[in-house]
Amino acid sequence: MNSLWSSRAASDGSAATPKPSGPADTNIEDVGPAPSDAAVRPPLPRAPQPPPPANPPDSLSLAQLRRIVAEFPRTEPIAYDYVYADTGPIEEEIDEWFMYNFWQWVRLNAANRAFHSAWGKAFTEEDWEDVDAAARRGFVKAALDGVRAKERAARGEAVGTLVYLVLGRWTETVRNATLPSVADAKVKSAATKVQMDAMKDGVQLLSDCGGIPIVWGALRDAFEPFWSDELPQNLQLQAEELIHLMTIMYIAMQEVLDDPDEMESVQQELLALNPNLVYFMLHATAKLRWDDAYVLPQTQVFLLFWKSILVVFGGSKDIAETKRAVSESQGDDKEKETITASPLDYHVFRQEITSKYPAYIPPRPVIPLEAEQTSLLPQLHHQPTRSNTANGILPGPSGQSGGASILHQPVHIATPAPSPPPSPGVGGKGGKKQNYQTNQNFPFMYPPLDATSNSAGGKGGAGLQDLLVGRRWEGSDVPASILEAGELFSKRVRMTRTMRQLWDEREKFLKFERGWDGADDDIVDELDLSSLTLEEKEELGLLKPTSGEEEKKDSDAEVDYGPRRINQRTKERLDAVEEFYKEALPHLQSLVIVLLKAIVAIASNLIPPGQNGQQQPPPPGQNNGRMNGGPPQGRPQDAPSGLNGTGKDDLASPSDSDVDEARSREIGAKAVTGIMILLLKWLKISHVLKFEYMTQLLLDSNYLPLVLKLFALHDIQQVVESKTDRIEQSFFYFCGSRAGVIPPGGIPNPTSTEFEDDSEDEAAPPPIKRRRSPTESDIPQSSSPPNVPAGVGATSPPSVSRPEVDELGYPVNPLPKEPITDFSRRNFFALINYLRVMQKICKHKAHRNLLMVQYKSSGILRKSLKVPQQELRLYTLKLFKNQVPYCGRKWRQSNMRVITAVYLHCRPELRDEWLAGSDVDAEVEEALPLEQALRSLTHWFNMRKYPDKMAAEVRAALREEQDFFVRELDKIDLNWAEVEGDDASVRLDWEHDGGW
C-alpha cells in the first residue's frame, strides 16, 4: 500500500508535493516521511515543449476581462430629454386640443364676444376683478340657466360664455402677463401663468355653481343629433355647440389631472356624473364605427375618452397602487429585484426532478395540477394528452409501441461509463467521431453506495470500491444540489393574482362541463315549500335571501378585491372597471375597430407633409375640413385648403393644412394608444379573462400586422424628430395675439392680423389676408421648410447626425453633450405604447409569437433598437424575447447581439428557458389548441358572469351544453327499444321510481 501513496520529489530537490485530498481520501495512516531520492522512480523523459503564448487567441486575460466589464455601459445613454408619463405638461395638453385652422379662431372669438356681451348686460362698468365672488357666482349661474334653455341662440351664447371663462379670459389676463420667449426653440408653449391660474379658477367656479352636471347633460344632448339616421339641417351650429361643450369638459378633466389635490371637489363631481364619464364616452367612441360621413370630431372624441379613463380609473401611479393593494403577496418582489417563479414553472420542475430521481419528494406545490398538465388552461376534448412534461424529460410513447410501458421496449439505458467506439469503416478510415454521454431522458438508476451496496449483485466492483475507499456513503440517495434546488424553487414561487384568477375559472369551468355546478334555482322554485317551517327551510338551505342581501352577495361575488382589505378609493376604482366592462361588453368590438381605423389612417399617410411638393389628402377619420376646419357645406372637396383659398402656392406656409392634418394624426395616435394601454392594464387588474378578451379582439382585428406595417414604412428616428407643432399657430399664441401683446421679435402672427372680429355675422366668408403668406421662394434655403421634418428633402442642409446606438446600447456616433429637447414627445409616447400593446398581446402566447415570426417582425423591430430611449428599447427587446425560441438556430447565430441585449436588460425568471427550450416542437404543437382553450374559457366566463349582455342564441346554446349526462348518453347512442326484456311500461315505472 505504501507504493500507492509514495511521494515524488520535485526535480529541484524541494519538498514533496502534498498528497491529494477530497472525496477519495481514506482513513489509512500516513506512511511516514518520504523515502530518499535514490528510491524515487526517475521521471519519464519528455520532449521539449514550446512555451505557451502570452495571450491565447481563444481566451481572455484577466486584464482584458476587467477592461470589458469597466467599459460596459452601466445605464442607458440619455440622448432625449424624455420621461414616459401618462400625460405631458398641461400647457401642451391644452394646446393639443385645438387644431390649426381658421374656423377654430372664429369660434373662439365668438365665445369672447358672447362673454363680454353677457357681462355688459349684467355689469355696466365693472370688470371681472372688480366684483366680489357672489356676483361672479350669480353671473355663472345665469349662464348655466342659459345652457338649459331651449332656444338655440340663447343656449349658444351661454355656452360661449362658459368656454371663455374656463379658457382663462385671455383678453384680460394675458394683457399684463409675463410672456415666455416664444422665439426660443426650447419653449414649447406660449402659455402664461396668469392665464393658467385663471383657467383653474374658472373650472373651480363652474364646479361650485353646480355647472359640471349641467354641461354634461347638455353635451349628451348635443351628441344625439349626430347619431340619428338623418343629420340635422343646421349641422354647423350643432357642431359648434358640441365642440364648445366638449372643450369645457376637457379643460375640467385636464385641471383635475394636473392638480388632483387642489381640484378634489371637481374630481368628485366628475366621478358622480350620471351616466358615468367613461360609459358615455365609450358609446360615443364606438358609434364612430358607423360615422361614414365623418361629421364628428374624432380626434377630440378620442382625447375626451382618454382623459375620462385617466380621471375615473386613474393613471400609471394609480395602477401601481391598486396592483400592490390587491396582490396575493404582501411585498413587491419586483421592487426587491427578487427572481421569482410561477406555480406552473415549479410544477414542471417537480415533474422533471421526480422522473429523474424517484426517491426525491419535493415540497408541495401551490396549486394541485395534474401530472401531465402543462398549462393552467383546461385541455380541449380533441387535444391529445401528452404524457411528458413541458421540457421533454420523459418523452411520450412512440407510435410503434402503441402507448406501451417503457419497460417493455428494446431500449438501452446508458451507464455513466462510455460505450465502446464503433468499428472503423472499410479501408481503415475511422468513422465520424461521436459523443457518448449519459441518457438524460431516463431516471438516475445508480445512487451512491450505502449499507446494502455489497449485497447487491455480489461483491464485484462494489467490494473493490469499498476496499479502496474504506468508508460508506451515509447521506441521501438524492444529491444535495437537487435538494437545494427544490427548496430554493419552492421558496421563490409566487402565486400572482392573474394565475389565481385563471385557476379559479378553470376549476369552475371543469365543474360546469362535468355537470357538477349546475344552476338549481328553477328546481327550487317548482318545489312546494308551504308545509315546511322557517327553521326547516333554513336547515335544508332552501330559504332564499332577500333582494338586498342577494344584491350585496352578487356584488361581492362579481368584484375581486384581493385577499386583504383595501381602501375605499381602490374599491371604487375596481367597481368602476367592473361596471365599465359590463357596459362595454357588447360594444368592445366596435371600440377596437374604431381605434384601429385611426391607426390605419396613420399608416396610410406615410409621406411627410409638403415633401416633393405634393399635398396629401386628408385620411378617413380626420375631419378638419368639417368640424374644425369650417362648415361641411359650402366648401367643395377639391377647393384649395389654405386659410383663404390660397391653394398650392401657399404650401410652404406655416399654416398649411397639411401640417394640421399630420399633427391631428399624431394627436389621434397618442390618444388611441393611451386608451388601449390603459384599458388593457385596468382590465387585467380587474380580471385576467377580461384582459384576454380584449387582446383577442385586438388580435382578430389585425393589430399585429397593422402596427408592424406602420413600423416598417416609418423611419422611427424621423418620426421621433417630427416637427408639426407651430407655436405661432397654437391656442396660447392666439390668446396673446388677441390680447395685443404678441408677436415679439418679428414672428409672424397669422391670427390677429389676418382678420378682424368686428363683424357680428359669423356666417360671412373669411376676409382677405392683409399679409401675403410666404412662398417657397421666400424661405431661406439654409433651413428646411417649416412643415418638413429635419433631415427630409433634397434642399435640407446637412444637420447634426442623429443619436444612434447599436443592439447592446453602445453609441454608434457621439451622443450630444446635453439631452435633446427639440423632438416630438407625443410620437415617443405613441411608439412606446404600440410596442407595449403588442407585448401584452403576445406575452406567454406561443400561437401569437409564431404569428410574429411568420410576419418576419424581427427585421422590422430592429430599427427601434437604434433609438437611444430606454422604454422604446426595453419593450422591443421583450418582443424579441417572446419569439426567439421559434426563430431557429441560424437566426440566433446572426442575432447574438440582440440576444445578449435581452439578457442584459429584460428581467429574468427563475425558470427562464426562452433561448434554449428543449421541447419547442411540443410548444408549437400545443400552440393552437391552447389558444382555442383560452378563447373557450374566456367565452364561458363572459356567458357566466354577464349573460344579459350576450346574445340570446348564445345563451340557449350554453344551456344545451350544460347537461353533462345528456351529452354522455347521446355519445353512447342508447336505444331503449333494443334493451333485452324492456318494454314501455317497465321503463316508465323505472323512471317514475327514480331509477338510475
PDB file of N, CA, C and O in Angstrom, residues 303-327:
ATOM      1  N   LEU A 303     -59.561  62.093 -27.513  1.00  0.00           N
ATOM      2  CA  LEU A 303     -58.924  62.780 -26.390  1.00  0.00           C
ATOM      3  C   LEU A 303     -59.830  62.809 -25.165  1.00  0.00           C
ATOM      4  O   LEU A 303     -59.378  62.577 -24.035  1.00  0.00           O
ATOM      5  N   LEU A 304     -61.119  63.057 -25.374  1.00  0.00           N
ATOM      6  CA  LEU A 304     -62.044  63.121 -24.250  1.00  0.00           C
ATOM      7  C   LEU A 304     -62.218  61.743 -23.606  1.00  0.00           C
ATOM      8  O   LEU A 304     -62.290  61.622 -22.374  1.00  0.00           O
ATOM      9  N   PHE A 305     -62.268  60.701 -24.405  1.00  0.00           N
ATOM     10  CA  PHE A 305     -62.371  59.344 -23.865  1.00  0.00           C
ATOM     11  C   PHE A 305     -61.119  58.978 -23.079  1.00  0.00           C
ATOM     12  O   PHE A 305     -61.191  58.388 -21.998  1.00  0.00           O
ATOM     13  N   TRP A 306     -59.966  59.329 -23.607  1.00  0.00           N
ATOM     14  CA  TRP A 306     -58.700  59.037 -22.929  1.00  0.00           C
ATOM     15  C   TRP A 306     -58.618  59.749 -21.583  1.00  0.00           C
ATOM     16  O   TRP A 306     -58.275  59.136 -20.563  1.00  0.00           O
ATOM     17  N   LYS A 307     -58.966  61.031 -21.552  1.00  0.00           N
ATOM     18  CA  LYS A 307     -58.905  61.767 -20.289  1.00  0.00           C
ATOM     19  C   LYS A 307     -59.949  61.266 -19.292  1.00  0.00           C
ATOM     20  O   LYS A 307     -59.706  61.266 -18.081  1.00  0.00           O
ATOM     21  N   SER A 308     -61.096  60.829 -19.782  1.00  0.00           N
ATOM     22  CA  SER A 308     -62.108  60.302 -18.862  1.00  0.00           C
ATOM     23  C   SER A 308     -61.628  59.018 -18.192  1.00  0.00           C
ATOM     24  O   SER A 308     -61.905  58.782 -17.013  1.00  0.00           O
ATOM     25  N   ILE A 309     -60.882  58.177 -18.916  1.00  0.00           N
ATOM     26  CA  ILE A 309     -60.322  56.977 -18.302  1.00  0.00           C
ATOM     27  C   ILE A 309     -59.319  57.354 -17.215  1.00  0.00           C
ATOM     28  O   ILE A 309     -59.293  56.761 -16.128  1.00  0.00           O
ATOM     29  N   LEU A 310     -58.479  58.350 -17.496  1.00  0.00           N
ATOM     30  CA  LEU A 310     -57.497  58.782 -16.501  1.00  0.00           C
ATOM     31  C   LEU A 310     -58.166  59.362 -15.265  1.00  0.00           C
ATOM     32  O   LEU A 310     -57.688  59.172 -14.145  1.00  0.00           O
ATOM     33  N   VAL A 311     -59.286  60.062 -15.445  1.00  0.00           N
ATOM     34  CA  VAL A 311     -59.967  60.670 -14.293  1.00  0.00           C
ATOM     35  C   VAL A 311     -60.704  59.621 -13.478  1.00  0.00           C
ATOM     36  O   VAL A 311     -60.602  59.585 -12.247  1.00  0.00           O
ATOM     37  N   VAL A 312     -61.451  58.752 -14.135  1.00  0.00           N
ATOM     38  CA  VAL A 312     -62.308  57.798 -13.412  1.00  0.00           C
ATOM     39  C   VAL A 312     -61.500  56.615 -12.886  1.00  0.00           C
ATOM     40  O   VAL A 312     -61.612  56.237 -11.718  1.00  0.00           O
ATOM     41  N   PHE A 313     -60.681  56.014 -13.716  1.00  0.00           N
ATOM     42  CA  PHE A 313     -59.893  54.849 -13.297  1.00  0.00           C
ATOM     43  C   PHE A 313     -58.570  55.254 -12.659  1.00  0.00           C
ATOM     44  O   PHE A 313     -58.226  54.802 -11.573  1.00  0.00           O
ATOM     45  N   GLY A 314     -57.828  56.097 -13.334  1.00  0.00           N
ATOM     46  CA  GLY A 314     -56.520  56.511 -12.837  1.00  0.00           C
ATOM     47  C   GLY A 314     -55.434  56.180 -13.841  1.00  0.00           C
ATOM     48  O   GLY A 314     -55.631  55.417 -14.785  1.00  0.00           O
ATOM     49  N   GLY A 315     -54.244  56.765 -13.601  1.00  0.00           N
ATOM     50  CA  GLY A 315     -53.115  56.559 -14.493  1.00  0.00           C
ATOM     51  C   GLY A 315     -52.152  55.511 -13.976  1.00  0.00           C
ATOM     52  O   GLY A 315     -52.496  54.635 -13.172  1.00  0.00           O
ATOM     53  N   SER A 316     -50.909  55.610 -14.418  1.00  0.00           N
ATOM     54  CA  SER A 316     -49.899  54.604 -14.068  1.00  0.00           C
ATOM     55  C   SER A 316     -49.647  54.537 -12.576  1.00  0.00           C
ATOM     56  O   SER A 316     -49.458  53.449 -12.016  1.00  0.00           O
ATOM     57  N   LYS A 317     -49.619  55.670 -11.911  1.00  0.00           N
ATOM     58  CA  LYS A 317     -49.405  55.681 -10.462  1.00  0.00           C
ATOM     59  C   LYS A 317     -50.536  54.957  -9.738  1.00  0.00           C
ATOM     60  O   LYS A 317     -50.306  54.165  -8.819  1.00  0.00           O
ATOM     61  N   ASP A 318     -51.765  55.225 -10.139  1.00  0.00           N
ATOM     62  CA  ASP A 318     -52.915  54.559  -9.511  1.00  0.00           C
ATOM     63  C   ASP A 318     -52.933  53.070  -9.856  1.00  0.00           C
ATOM     64  O   ASP A 318     -53.353  52.248  -9.028  1.00  0.00           O
ATOM     65  N   ILE A 319     -52.490  52.711 -11.049  1.00  0.00           N
ATOM     66  CA  ILE A 319     -52.424  51.294 -11.415  1.00  0.00           C
ATOM     67  C   ILE A 319     -51.439  50.560 -10.521  1.00  0.00           C
ATOM     68  O   ILE A 319     -51.706  49.458 -10.031  1.00  0.00           O
ATOM     69  N   ALA A 320     -50.273  51.178 -10.276  1.00  0.00           N
ATOM     70  CA  ALA A 320     -49.280  50.539  -9.410  1.00  0.00           C
ATOM     71  C   ALA A 320     -49.795  50.403  -7.976  1.00  0.00           C
ATOM     72  O   ALA A 320     -49.607  49.358  -7.331  1.00  0.00           O
ATOM     73  N   GLU A 321     -50.470  51.410  -7.466  1.00  0.00           N
ATOM     74  CA  GLU A 321     -51.022  51.328  -6.110  1.00  0.00           C
ATOM     75  C   GLU A 321     -52.105  50.255  -6.017  1.00  0.00           C
ATOM     76  O   GLU A 321     -52.168  49.505  -5.036  1.00  0.00           O
ATOM     77  N   THR A 322     -52.952  50.176  -7.025  1.00  0.00           N
ATOM     78  CA  THR A 322     -54.010  49.162  -7.000  1.00  0.00           C
ATOM     79  C   THR A 322     -53.428  47.763  -7.102  1.00  0.00           C
ATOM     80  O   THR A 322     -53.902  46.834  -6.432  1.00  0.00           O
ATOM     81  N   LYS A 323     -52.411  47.575  -7.909  1.00  0.00           N
ATOM     82  CA  LYS A 323     -51.771  46.259  -8.029  1.00  0.00           C
ATOM     83  C   LYS A 323     -51.166  45.830  -6.704  1.00  0.00           C
ATOM     84  O   LYS A 323     -51.270  44.659  -6.313  1.00  0.00           O
ATOM     85  N   ARG A 324     -50.529  46.743  -5.989  1.00  0.00           N
ATOM     86  CA  ARG A 324     -49.975  46.394  -4.671  1.00  0.00           C
ATOM     87  C   ARG A 324     -51.078  46.079  -3.673  1.00  0.00           C
ATOM     88  O   ARG A 324     -50.924  45.200  -2.826  1.00  0.00           O
ATOM     89  N   ALA A 325     -52.205  46.796  -3.766  1.00  0.00           N
ATOM     90  CA  ALA A 325     -53.283  46.593  -2.794  1.00  0.00           C
ATOM     91  C   ALA A 325     -53.973  45.243  -2.981  1.00  0.00           C
ATOM     92  O   ALA A 325     -54.393  44.628  -1.995  1.00  0.00           O
ATOM     93  N   VAL A 326     -54.096  44.769  -4.206  1.00  0.00           N
ATOM     94  CA  VAL A 326     -54.836  43.531  -4.469  1.00  0.00           C
ATOM     95  C   VAL A 326     -53.922  42.350  -4.761  1.00  0.00           C
ATOM     96  O   VAL A 326     -54.407  41.271  -5.113  1.00  0.00           O
ATOM     97  N   SER A 327     -52.608  42.525  -4.625  1.00  0.00           N
ATOM     98  CA  SER A 327     -51.689  41.432  -4.927  1.00  0.00           C
ATOM     99  C   SER A 327     -51.841  40.307  -3.912  1.00  0.00           C
ATOM    100  O   SER A 327     -52.304  40.504  -2.779  1.00  0.00           O
TER     101      SER A 327
END
